[in-house]
Short mmCIF file of C-alpha atoms and ligand atoms in Angstrom, two decimals:
data_model
loop_
_atom_site.label_atom_id
_atom_site.label_comp_id
_atom_site.label_asym_id
_atom_site.label_seq_id
_atom_site.Cartn_x
_atom_site.Cartn_y
_atom_site.Cartn_z
CA MET A 610 38.64 15.78 -72.32
CA ASP A 611 35.43 17.28 -70.98
CA LYS A 612 34.78 20.27 -68.79
CA PHE A 613 31.77 21.86 -67.14
CA VAL A 614 30.77 25.26 -68.47
CA ILE A 615 28.52 27.27 -66.17
CA HIS A 616 26.86 30.59 -66.96
CA GLY A 617 26.24 31.65 -63.38
CA GLY A 618 24.18 34.16 -61.47
CA LYS A 619 20.84 32.34 -61.67
CA PRO A 620 19.01 31.39 -58.47
CA LEU A 621 17.93 27.74 -58.14
CA PHE A 622 14.26 26.73 -57.91
CA GLY A 623 12.46 23.39 -57.98
CA GLU A 624 13.07 19.90 -56.64
CA VAL A 625 16.08 17.61 -56.61
CA THR A 626 16.01 13.92 -55.68
CA ILE A 627 19.05 12.69 -53.82
CA SER A 628 20.78 9.48 -54.95
CA GLY A 629 22.04 6.63 -52.77
CA ALA A 630 25.08 7.33 -50.59
CA LYS A 631 28.34 6.87 -52.47
CA ASN A 632 30.39 6.11 -49.38
CA ALA A 633 27.87 3.49 -48.26
CA ALA A 634 27.77 1.92 -51.73
CA VAL A 635 31.56 1.63 -51.99
CA ALA A 636 31.61 -0.28 -48.67
CA ILE A 637 28.58 -2.46 -49.40
CA ILE A 638 29.67 -3.58 -52.89
CA PRO A 639 32.95 -5.16 -51.68
CA ALA A 640 31.05 -6.60 -48.70
CA ALA A 641 28.97 -8.53 -51.22
CA VAL A 642 32.00 -10.71 -52.06
CA MET A 643 31.69 -12.20 -48.56
CA VAL A 644 28.18 -13.43 -49.28
CA ASP A 645 27.87 -17.01 -50.46
CA GLY A 646 24.73 -16.15 -52.38
CA VAL A 647 23.08 -13.41 -54.43
CA CYS A 648 22.66 -9.85 -53.08
CA ARG A 649 20.23 -7.46 -54.70
CA ILE A 650 21.24 -3.90 -53.84
CA GLU A 651 18.90 -1.02 -54.60
CA ASN A 652 19.45 2.75 -54.64
CA ILE A 653 23.05 2.40 -55.83
CA PRO A 654 24.34 5.75 -57.16
CA MET A 655 25.80 5.20 -60.64
CA VAL A 656 28.88 7.35 -60.10
CA SER A 657 32.28 6.46 -61.52
CA ASP A 658 33.65 5.07 -58.22
CA VAL A 659 30.74 2.61 -58.11
CA VAL A 660 31.13 1.69 -61.78
CA ILE A 661 34.82 0.92 -61.21
CA GLN A 662 34.04 -1.17 -58.15
CA LEU A 663 31.45 -3.23 -60.00
CA GLU A 664 34.03 -3.76 -62.76
CA ILE A 665 36.55 -4.95 -60.14
CA LEU A 666 34.00 -7.51 -58.91
CA ARG A 667 33.40 -8.69 -62.48
CA GLU A 668 37.17 -9.06 -62.97
CA LEU A 669 37.27 -11.20 -59.84
CA GLY A 670 34.66 -13.54 -61.29
CA CYS A 671 31.52 -12.34 -59.48
CA GLY A 672 28.28 -12.22 -61.42
CA VAL A 673 27.25 -8.54 -61.63
CA ARG A 674 23.90 -7.77 -63.25
CA LEU A 675 22.26 -4.35 -63.53
CA LEU A 676 18.50 -4.80 -63.07
CA ASP A 677 17.82 -1.11 -63.64
CA LYS A 678 19.87 2.06 -63.46
CA ASN A 679 20.24 1.91 -59.67
CA THR A 680 19.70 -1.74 -58.81
CA VAL A 681 22.41 -4.34 -59.08
CA GLU A 682 22.54 -8.05 -58.38
CA ILE A 683 25.88 -9.44 -57.22
CA ASP A 684 26.45 -13.19 -57.21
CA SER A 685 29.66 -14.16 -55.41
CA ARG A 686 28.97 -17.91 -55.15
CA ALA A 687 31.57 -18.83 -57.76
CA LEU A 688 34.22 -16.47 -56.36
CA ARG A 689 37.48 -18.25 -55.49
CA ALA A 690 40.05 -15.47 -55.95
CA SER A 691 41.36 -13.54 -52.96
CA SER A 692 43.63 -11.37 -55.05
CA ALA A 693 42.73 -7.95 -56.48
CA VAL A 694 45.85 -6.34 -57.86
CA SER A 695 44.79 -4.99 -61.26
CA ASP A 696 45.12 -1.32 -62.21
CA LEU A 697 41.42 -0.81 -61.55
CA ASN A 698 42.05 -1.33 -57.82
CA ARG A 699 44.50 1.55 -57.76
CA LYS A 700 41.93 3.90 -59.29
CA MET A 701 39.80 4.21 -56.18
CA ARG A 702 40.36 4.26 -52.48
CA ALA A 703 37.55 1.99 -51.37
CA SER A 704 38.98 -1.01 -53.28
CA TYR A 705 40.95 -1.65 -50.08
CA TYR A 706 37.73 -2.84 -48.44
CA LEU A 707 38.42 -6.05 -50.34
CA ILE A 708 41.19 -6.76 -47.78
CA GLY A 709 38.65 -7.10 -44.95
CA ALA A 710 36.15 -8.89 -47.19
CA PHE A 711 38.68 -11.45 -48.53
CA LEU A 712 40.15 -12.03 -45.07
CA GLY A 713 36.68 -12.80 -43.74
CA ARG A 714 35.74 -15.16 -46.54
CA PHE A 715 39.06 -16.74 -47.54
CA ARG A 716 41.38 -15.99 -44.58
CA LYS A 717 43.82 -14.36 -46.99
CA ALA A 718 44.01 -11.32 -49.25
CA GLU A 719 46.25 -9.63 -51.79
CA VAL A 720 45.02 -6.16 -52.71
CA ALA A 721 46.70 -3.27 -54.52
CA MET A 722 47.27 -0.21 -52.34
CA PRO A 723 44.45 2.30 -52.77
CA GLY A 724 44.33 5.40 -54.94
CA GLY A 725 41.45 7.87 -54.68
CA CYS A 726 41.08 11.55 -53.92
CA ASN A 727 44.27 13.25 -52.94
CA PHE A 728 43.96 16.13 -50.49
CA GLY A 729 47.69 16.81 -50.67
CA GLY A 730 48.33 14.97 -47.39
CA VAL A 731 49.05 11.38 -46.37
CA ARG A 732 46.19 8.88 -46.22
CA PRO A 733 47.58 6.25 -43.87
CA ILE A 734 46.14 2.75 -43.34
CA ASP A 735 47.92 1.93 -40.07
CA GLN A 736 44.62 1.50 -38.18
CA HIS A 737 43.39 -1.03 -40.75
CA MET A 738 46.65 -2.98 -40.44
CA LYS A 739 46.52 -2.86 -36.63
CA GLY A 740 42.94 -4.16 -36.65
CA PHE A 741 43.69 -7.06 -39.03
CA GLU A 742 46.78 -8.02 -36.99
CA ALA A 743 44.74 -7.97 -33.78
CA LEU A 744 42.31 -10.42 -35.45
CA GLY A 745 45.25 -12.75 -36.13
CA ALA A 746 46.28 -11.88 -39.70
CA LYS A 747 49.93 -11.53 -40.70
CA MET A 748 50.16 -8.29 -42.68
CA ASP A 749 52.80 -7.11 -45.13
CA ILE A 750 53.07 -4.39 -47.79
CA ARG A 751 55.39 -5.08 -50.73
CA ASN A 752 55.59 -3.38 -54.13
CA GLY A 753 52.38 -1.48 -53.60
CA ILE A 754 50.37 -4.56 -52.62
CA VAL A 755 48.88 -5.33 -49.20
CA TYR A 756 49.24 -9.03 -48.26
CA ALA A 757 47.12 -10.47 -45.45
CA ASP A 758 47.34 -14.05 -44.23
CA ALA A 759 45.09 -15.48 -41.54
CA SER A 760 45.51 -19.13 -42.49
CA GLU A 761 46.05 -19.92 -38.81
CA GLY A 762 42.66 -18.43 -37.99
CA LEU A 763 40.82 -15.15 -37.58
CA HIS A 764 39.78 -14.64 -33.96
CA GLY A 765 37.52 -11.99 -32.43
CA THR A 766 39.22 -9.54 -30.08
CA ASN A 767 39.04 -5.99 -28.67
CA ILE A 768 40.39 -3.28 -30.95
CA TYR A 769 40.74 0.34 -29.88
CA LEU A 770 41.17 2.70 -32.84
CA ASP A 771 43.54 5.64 -32.30
CA VAL A 772 41.43 7.70 -34.71
CA ALA A 773 37.75 7.15 -35.47
CA SER A 774 38.57 6.15 -39.04
CA VAL A 775 35.69 5.33 -41.40
CA GLY A 776 37.89 3.08 -43.55
CA ALA A 777 39.41 1.14 -40.64
CA THR A 778 35.99 0.65 -39.01
CA VAL A 779 34.58 -0.71 -42.29
CA ASN A 780 37.53 -2.98 -43.02
CA ILE A 781 37.68 -4.45 -39.50
CA MET A 782 33.91 -4.90 -39.38
CA LEU A 783 34.04 -6.85 -42.66
CA ALA A 784 36.75 -9.26 -41.53
CA ALA A 785 35.28 -9.63 -38.03
CA CYS A 786 31.81 -10.65 -39.11
CA LEU A 787 33.21 -13.96 -40.43
CA ALA A 788 35.88 -14.36 -37.68
CA GLU A 789 35.54 -16.81 -34.79
CA GLY A 790 34.14 -15.27 -31.61
CA GLN A 791 33.36 -11.69 -30.66
CA THR A 792 35.13 -8.53 -31.84
CA ILE A 793 34.66 -5.20 -30.12
CA ILE A 794 35.78 -2.07 -32.02
CA GLU A 795 36.13 0.92 -29.70
CA ASN A 796 36.44 4.55 -30.76
CA CYS A 797 35.02 3.52 -34.11
CA ALA A 798 33.53 5.80 -36.77
CA LYS A 799 29.80 6.63 -36.40
CA GLU A 800 29.02 8.01 -39.86
CA PRO A 801 25.65 7.08 -41.42
CA HIS A 802 27.40 4.85 -43.97
CA ILE A 803 28.90 2.77 -41.13
CA VAL A 804 25.37 2.09 -39.88
CA ASP A 805 24.25 1.33 -43.42
CA LEU A 806 27.03 -1.21 -43.92
CA ALA A 807 26.19 -2.88 -40.59
CA ASN A 808 22.51 -3.03 -41.58
CA PHE A 809 23.45 -4.56 -44.93
CA LEU A 810 25.68 -7.18 -43.29
CA ASN A 811 23.03 -7.98 -40.64
CA SER A 812 20.43 -8.44 -43.34
CA MET A 813 22.79 -11.00 -44.95
CA GLY A 814 23.12 -12.92 -41.67
CA ALA A 815 25.87 -11.09 -39.73
CA ASP A 816 25.54 -10.28 -36.01
CA ILE A 817 26.63 -6.67 -35.50
CA MET A 818 25.42 -4.38 -32.70
CA GLY A 819 26.16 -0.79 -31.79
CA ALA A 820 26.88 0.66 -35.25
CA GLY A 821 26.34 4.42 -35.01
CA THR A 822 27.86 4.54 -31.48
CA ASP A 823 31.52 4.58 -30.37
CA VAL A 824 31.53 0.83 -29.75
CA ILE A 825 30.59 -1.84 -32.28
CA LYS A 826 30.22 -5.46 -31.16
CA ILE A 827 30.45 -8.14 -33.80
CA ARG A 828 29.75 -11.80 -33.10
CA GLY A 829 31.35 -13.84 -35.85
CA VAL A 830 29.06 -16.08 -37.90
CA SER A 831 30.05 -18.98 -40.15
CA GLU A 832 28.54 -17.61 -43.36
CA LEU A 833 26.59 -14.78 -44.94
CA VAL A 834 23.66 -15.51 -47.19
CA GLY A 835 22.04 -13.52 -49.99
CA GLY A 836 19.20 -11.02 -49.70
CA PHE A 837 17.88 -7.54 -50.63
CA TYR A 838 19.11 -4.19 -49.42
CA SER A 839 18.45 -0.54 -50.24
CA ILE A 840 21.20 2.03 -49.67
CA ILE A 841 20.53 5.20 -47.63
CA PRO A 842 20.39 8.61 -49.33
CA ASP A 843 23.64 10.53 -49.72
CA GLN A 844 24.05 13.06 -46.91
CA ILE A 845 26.85 14.89 -48.72
CA GLU A 846 25.10 15.08 -52.09
CA ALA A 847 22.06 16.57 -50.31
CA GLY A 848 24.28 19.03 -48.42
CA THR A 849 25.96 20.05 -51.66
CA TYR A 850 22.64 21.06 -53.29
CA MET A 851 21.70 22.95 -50.12
CA ALA A 852 25.01 24.82 -50.12
CA ALA A 853 24.39 25.64 -53.80
CA VAL A 854 21.10 27.34 -52.83
CA ALA A 855 22.90 29.21 -50.02
CA ALA A 856 25.40 30.53 -52.58
CA ALA A 857 23.20 31.15 -55.64
CA GLY A 858 19.90 31.96 -53.88
CA GLY A 859 16.46 30.49 -54.59
CA SER A 860 14.35 27.80 -52.96
CA VAL A 861 14.77 24.05 -53.51
CA LEU A 862 13.00 21.01 -52.15
CA VAL A 863 15.71 18.41 -51.53
CA LYS A 864 13.90 15.06 -51.72
CA ASN A 865 14.79 11.61 -50.41
CA VAL A 866 16.98 12.53 -47.44
CA ILE A 867 17.15 11.35 -43.83
CA PRO A 868 16.73 14.72 -42.05
CA LYS A 869 18.53 13.43 -38.91
CA HIS A 870 21.67 12.83 -40.99
CA MET A 871 21.42 16.39 -42.25
CA ASP A 872 21.26 18.12 -38.82
CA CYS A 873 24.99 18.90 -38.75
CA ILE A 874 24.68 20.65 -42.13
CA THR A 875 21.26 22.32 -41.81
CA ALA A 876 22.29 23.83 -38.42
CA LYS A 877 25.11 25.72 -40.14
CA LEU A 878 23.01 26.78 -43.13
CA ALA A 879 20.36 28.11 -40.74
CA GLU A 880 23.06 30.01 -38.82
CA MET A 881 24.05 31.59 -42.16
CA GLY A 882 20.48 32.83 -42.61
CA CYS A 883 18.97 30.19 -44.90
CA GLU A 884 15.43 29.05 -44.14
CA ILE A 885 15.27 25.31 -43.55
CA CYS A 886 11.98 23.44 -43.48
CA GLU A 887 11.91 19.69 -42.86
CA GLU A 888 8.99 17.57 -44.06
CA ASP A 889 9.25 13.76 -43.63
CA ASP A 890 12.08 12.72 -45.95
CA ASN A 891 12.41 16.10 -47.71
CA ILE A 892 14.07 19.36 -46.72
CA ARG A 893 13.28 22.72 -48.29
CA VAL A 894 16.12 25.22 -48.27
CA THR A 895 15.46 28.84 -49.17
CA ARG A 896 17.77 31.78 -49.38
CA SER A 897 16.00 35.07 -49.94
CA GLY A 898 18.21 37.70 -48.29
CA ASP A 899 21.91 37.98 -47.49
CA ILE A 900 23.83 35.15 -45.89
CA HIS A 901 26.01 35.76 -42.84
CA LYS A 902 29.46 34.78 -41.64
CA ILE A 903 29.85 31.72 -39.41
CA GLN A 904 32.59 29.73 -37.73
CA VAL A 905 32.73 26.04 -38.49
CA LYS A 906 35.07 23.17 -37.65
CA THR A 907 34.86 19.81 -39.37
CA MET A 908 34.68 16.75 -37.14
CA TYR A 909 33.70 13.13 -37.17
CA TYR A 910 29.94 12.44 -37.29
CA PRO A 911 27.75 13.88 -35.82
CA GLY A 912 30.01 16.91 -36.24
CA PHE A 913 30.08 19.01 -39.41
CA PRO A 914 31.42 16.67 -42.15
CA THR A 915 34.79 17.30 -43.74
CA ASP A 916 33.20 16.21 -47.05
CA MET A 917 31.01 19.36 -46.92
CA GLN A 918 33.78 21.76 -45.96
CA PRO A 919 34.74 22.98 -49.47
CA GLN A 920 31.09 23.40 -50.56
CA LEU A 921 30.19 25.42 -47.47
CA ALA A 922 33.34 27.52 -47.86
CA ALA A 923 32.30 28.33 -51.45
CA ALA A 924 28.99 29.69 -50.15
CA LEU A 925 30.74 31.61 -47.35
CA CYS A 926 32.75 33.50 -49.98
CA LEU A 927 29.50 35.42 -50.56
CA ALA A 928 28.49 35.92 -46.91
CA GLN A 929 28.37 39.23 -45.09
CA GLY A 930 31.41 39.39 -42.80
CA THR A 931 34.42 37.18 -42.18
CA SER A 932 34.02 33.43 -41.61
CA VAL A 933 36.51 31.01 -40.10
CA VAL A 934 36.60 27.42 -41.39
CA THR A 935 38.76 24.91 -39.51
CA GLU A 936 39.52 21.46 -40.95
CA GLY A 937 39.58 18.90 -38.15
CA VAL A 938 39.89 15.64 -40.09
CA TRP A 939 42.36 15.94 -42.99
CA GLU A 940 45.82 17.55 -43.09
CA ASN A 941 45.25 19.62 -46.19
CA ARG A 942 41.81 20.11 -47.66
CA PHE A 943 41.97 23.71 -48.83
CA ARG A 944 43.59 23.22 -52.23
CA TYR A 945 40.46 24.60 -53.88
CA SER A 946 41.04 28.01 -52.28
CA ASP A 947 43.50 29.06 -55.02
CA GLU A 948 40.81 28.34 -57.61
CA LEU A 949 38.14 30.29 -55.71
CA ARG A 950 40.55 33.24 -55.48
CA ARG A 951 40.66 33.25 -59.29
CA MET A 952 36.93 33.93 -59.10
CA GLY A 953 37.35 36.88 -56.76
CA ALA A 954 37.03 35.12 -53.39
CA ARG A 955 39.02 36.46 -50.46
CA ILE A 956 40.35 33.41 -48.63
CA GLN A 957 43.51 33.14 -46.56
CA VAL A 958 44.62 29.67 -45.53
CA ASP A 959 47.02 29.00 -42.69
CA GLY A 960 47.48 25.30 -42.02
CA LYS A 961 44.11 23.85 -41.09
CA VAL A 962 42.31 27.21 -40.88
CA ALA A 963 40.77 29.25 -43.69
CA VAL A 964 39.65 32.82 -43.08
CA ILE A 965 37.05 33.88 -45.63
CA GLU A 966 36.17 37.55 -46.02
CA GLY A 967 32.82 37.66 -47.80
CA VAL A 968 32.62 39.57 -51.11
CA ASP A 969 29.54 41.00 -52.88
CA LYS A 970 30.06 38.88 -55.98
CA LEU A 971 32.24 36.19 -57.54
CA THR A 972 33.13 36.33 -61.22
CA GLY A 973 33.43 33.38 -63.60
CA ALA A 974 36.90 32.05 -64.43
CA PRO A 975 38.63 28.95 -65.81
CA VAL A 976 39.32 26.70 -62.82
CA ARG A 977 40.38 23.13 -62.10
CA ALA A 978 39.06 20.59 -59.62
CA SER A 979 41.71 19.00 -57.41
CA ASP A 980 39.44 16.41 -55.78
CA LEU A 981 35.77 15.44 -55.60
CA ARG A 982 34.51 17.94 -53.02
CA ALA A 983 36.86 20.67 -54.24
CA GLY A 984 35.17 20.18 -57.63
CA ALA A 985 31.74 20.45 -56.02
CA ALA A 986 32.82 23.73 -54.39
CA LEU A 987 33.82 25.10 -57.80
CA VAL A 988 30.44 24.12 -59.27
CA ILE A 989 28.72 26.00 -56.42
CA ALA A 990 30.94 29.05 -56.90
CA GLY A 991 30.29 28.91 -60.66
CA LEU A 992 26.51 28.78 -60.16
CA ALA A 993 26.65 31.88 -57.96
CA ALA A 994 29.24 33.81 -59.98
CA GLU A 995 28.58 36.44 -62.62
CA GLY A 996 29.73 35.30 -66.05
CA THR A 997 31.17 32.02 -67.28
CA THR A 998 33.08 29.46 -65.23
CA GLU A 999 34.85 26.56 -66.93
CA ILE A 1000 35.79 23.67 -64.66
CA GLU A 1001 38.44 21.16 -65.74
CA GLU A 1002 39.27 17.76 -64.22
CA ILE A 1003 35.57 16.99 -63.88
CA ALA A 1004 36.32 13.26 -63.55
CA TYR A 1005 36.81 13.99 -59.86
CA ILE A 1006 33.29 15.42 -59.61
CA GLU A 1007 31.80 12.45 -61.45
CA ARG A 1008 33.27 10.08 -58.88
CA GLY A 1009 30.59 11.18 -56.44
CA TYR A 1010 27.67 13.08 -58.01
CA GLU A 1011 25.16 11.15 -60.06
CA ASP A 1012 23.55 13.12 -62.93
CA ILE A 1013 24.83 16.43 -61.61
CA ILE A 1014 24.27 18.26 -64.91
CA GLU A 1015 20.69 16.98 -65.25
CA LYS A 1016 19.84 17.70 -61.61
CA LEU A 1017 21.19 21.26 -61.69
CA THR A 1018 19.64 21.99 -65.08
CA ALA A 1019 16.25 20.96 -63.69
CA LEU A 1020 16.78 23.59 -60.96
CA GLY A 1021 17.27 26.30 -63.58
CA ALA A 1022 21.07 26.34 -63.70
CA ASP A 1023 22.86 26.96 -66.98
CA ILE A 1024 25.49 24.21 -66.87
CA ALA A 1025 26.76 21.93 -69.62
CA ARG A 1026 29.38 19.27 -70.11
CA VAL A 1027 31.51 20.35 -73.06
CA HIS A 1028 34.17 18.39 -74.92
CA PHE A 1029 37.49 20.10 -75.66
CA ASP A 1030 40.64 18.90 -77.43
CA ASP A 1031 42.40 22.18 -77.03
CA ALA A 1032 45.05 23.13 -74.45
CA PRO A 1033 43.36 23.38 -71.06
CA ALA A 1034 41.85 26.83 -70.40
CA VAL A 1035 43.56 27.08 -67.01
CA ALA A 1036 46.97 26.54 -68.58
CA LYS A 1037 46.16 29.15 -71.30
CA ALA A 1038 45.17 31.67 -68.69
CA ASN A 1039 48.38 31.23 -66.70
N1 EPU B 1508 43.67 7.84 -40.44
C1 EPU B 1508 44.79 7.36 -39.82
N2 EPU B 1508 45.08 6.03 -39.95
C2 EPU B 1508 44.31 5.18 -40.65
C3 EPU B 1508 43.15 5.67 -41.29
C4 EPU B 1508 42.85 7.02 -41.16
O1 EPU B 1508 45.51 8.12 -39.17
O2 EPU B 1508 44.63 3.97 -40.72
C5 EPU B 1508 43.32 9.27 -40.31
C6 EPU B 1508 43.32 10.00 -41.66
O3 EPU B 1508 44.61 10.45 -42.00
C7 EPU B 1508 42.34 11.13 -41.41
C8 EPU B 1508 41.33 10.52 -40.43
O4 EPU B 1508 41.98 9.37 -39.87
O5 EPU B 1508 42.98 12.19 -40.78
C9 EPU B 1508 40.00 10.08 -41.04
O6 EPU B 1508 40.24 9.15 -42.09
P1 EPU B 1508 39.19 8.03 -42.48
O7 EPU B 1508 39.89 6.72 -42.43
O8 EPU B 1508 37.96 8.21 -41.65
O9 EPU B 1508 38.86 8.38 -43.98
P2 EPU B 1508 38.62 7.39 -45.18
O10 EPU B 1508 37.93 6.18 -44.69
O11 EPU B 1508 39.84 7.26 -45.98
C10 EPU B 1508 36.22 8.28 -45.66
C11 EPU B 1508 35.48 8.83 -46.84
C12 EPU B 1508 36.02 10.22 -47.16
C13 EPU B 1508 35.86 11.11 -45.92
C14 EPU B 1508 36.49 10.46 -44.69
C15 EPU B 1508 36.22 11.22 -43.40
C16 EPU B 1508 34.96 6.85 -48.07
C17 EPU B 1508 35.21 6.01 -49.27
N3 EPU B 1508 35.69 7.96 -47.97
O12 EPU B 1508 37.58 8.24 -46.03
O13 EPU B 1508 35.20 10.72 -48.19
O14 EPU B 1508 36.47 12.36 -46.14
O15 EPU B 1508 35.99 9.12 -44.53
O16 EPU B 1508 34.85 11.30 -43.16
O17 EPU B 1508 34.10 6.53 -47.26
C18 EPU B 1508 34.64 11.98 -50.07
O18 EPU B 1508 33.57 11.36 -50.14
O19 EPU B 1508 34.88 13.04 -50.71
C19 EPU B 1508 35.70 11.49 -49.19
C20 EPU B 1508 36.96 11.80 -49.34
#
C-alpha cells in the first residue's frame, strides 16, 4: 500500500495548471457509447475513476485509444452489448451513466449498482429511476443490478426532479437525446459539468437547450455521430489548490480555469482575507496575512460546492475566530473532522453543521482519507501543519486529482508517495 508523506509548514509559490473536470469526463465517457462513430475527447484528466471507466468501455467492446496522456479516441461503432455488470462497474459511481446511455442507444440496459465515494449516508437513485420510467422504460433492481427495458419505445415527456440531482440530470439527458419527441427536465442540476455534457452531446448531433438553467429541453434525434470535444477545466481541482494557499500561505497562479465557474469559491476565499486576482483564464490567489472566520453553506451550483466543503474547512481550522460550515447537499460529509482533530483542529460537528474554532497551528499526524474530498482536506491540512503528516487510503485522492504530487512539489511542497508493507500508521497510533 502507498501513503502520502507531507513535511508541512512551507508556503506555496509558483504556477499550477488545472486538469480537465473529472465529473464532466465521467459523464462524457459513457455518453460516447451512444455515438455511432468515433469521438476524440481532449483534456481528459487521467485520474483513476477515468481509467476505470475507459476500461469498462474496453470490456464492453468499444475501441479505446489513447492519443496522448489526456486525449482519447472512443469508437463505439461495433458496440452491441447493453449489459455492464462486471466488478469494474461497482468500483465507481458514474458507471451508472451507462443506464441512460444504453437505454438511448439500445432501448435496454443491465448495469451493476454503483459504488463510489461513501460519505456515510445513503446515495439514492430514485430520481434516475423516476426519469427513466417517465420516458417509458420498465425499471427493476435485482441482486445489485439495475434492469431497464424500453423495448416498447422511449418517448419524450416532462420530468420534474424532486432534488436538483447531478446524476439524475445526466442520466435522463443521455436517454432523452435518443428518445422520440421532446423531453423537458425541470428543477435539473446546473453544475458546469452538466453544461459540458450537453455541449459534448450537441457537438455529436444532439439537440439540447437550456443546460446551465433550471430547465433543460431535449429534442430527441435518431442518431449521434462522431466528432471532437475538449473537456472544461476542473472547478474543484482549482478550488482545492486555492484552499491550499489559504491554509499554507504563499501566492499561486492557478492556470487554465473558467473564472466564472470559480466565483462561488473565490468569493469565500476573498471573505477569508485572501487576495484574488483574475486574468483571462488564470486566477492568482495570495495569502500574506491572517485568514478570518466565515460562515458557509454548501448548495447546488451556483452556490458553494459541497465538493469544496472539506478543503475549505481544513483552511478554516487556521482562521482567526470561529467559522460555521453547513452541509446542504449530503447527509454526512464531515467524517474527515476526526482526522483533522488528530492534527490539533478544533471542530465540533452536530448533524449537518460544523463549528470550527481557528487555532494558531496544526501539527502533523498519521491520518486516513475516508473519501476523495476528505483526502484533499487532509493534504491541505498536512501542507499547512508543522511536522510530518502521513495520509493513508490515498486511492480515494487519486480518483480525482491528476498528478497531485507533481503539481504540489512544483509549488514548493514537500510531499511524496511512499510505499509501506507495515501495519498502517493510524492503526499503530490507536
Ligand atoms: N439524490 C436523491 N435521489 C436521487 C439522486 C440524488 O435524493 O435519485 C440526492 C442525494 O442524496 C444528495 C443530492 O440529491 O443529497 C445530490 O446528489 P446528486 O445526485 O447531485 O449527486 P451525484 O450525482 O451522486 C455528483 C458528483 C459528486 C457531488 C454531487 C453534488 C459526480 C460523478 N459526482 O454526485 O461529486 O458531490 O454531484 O454536487 O458527478 C466528488 O467529486 O467528490 C463528488 C462526490
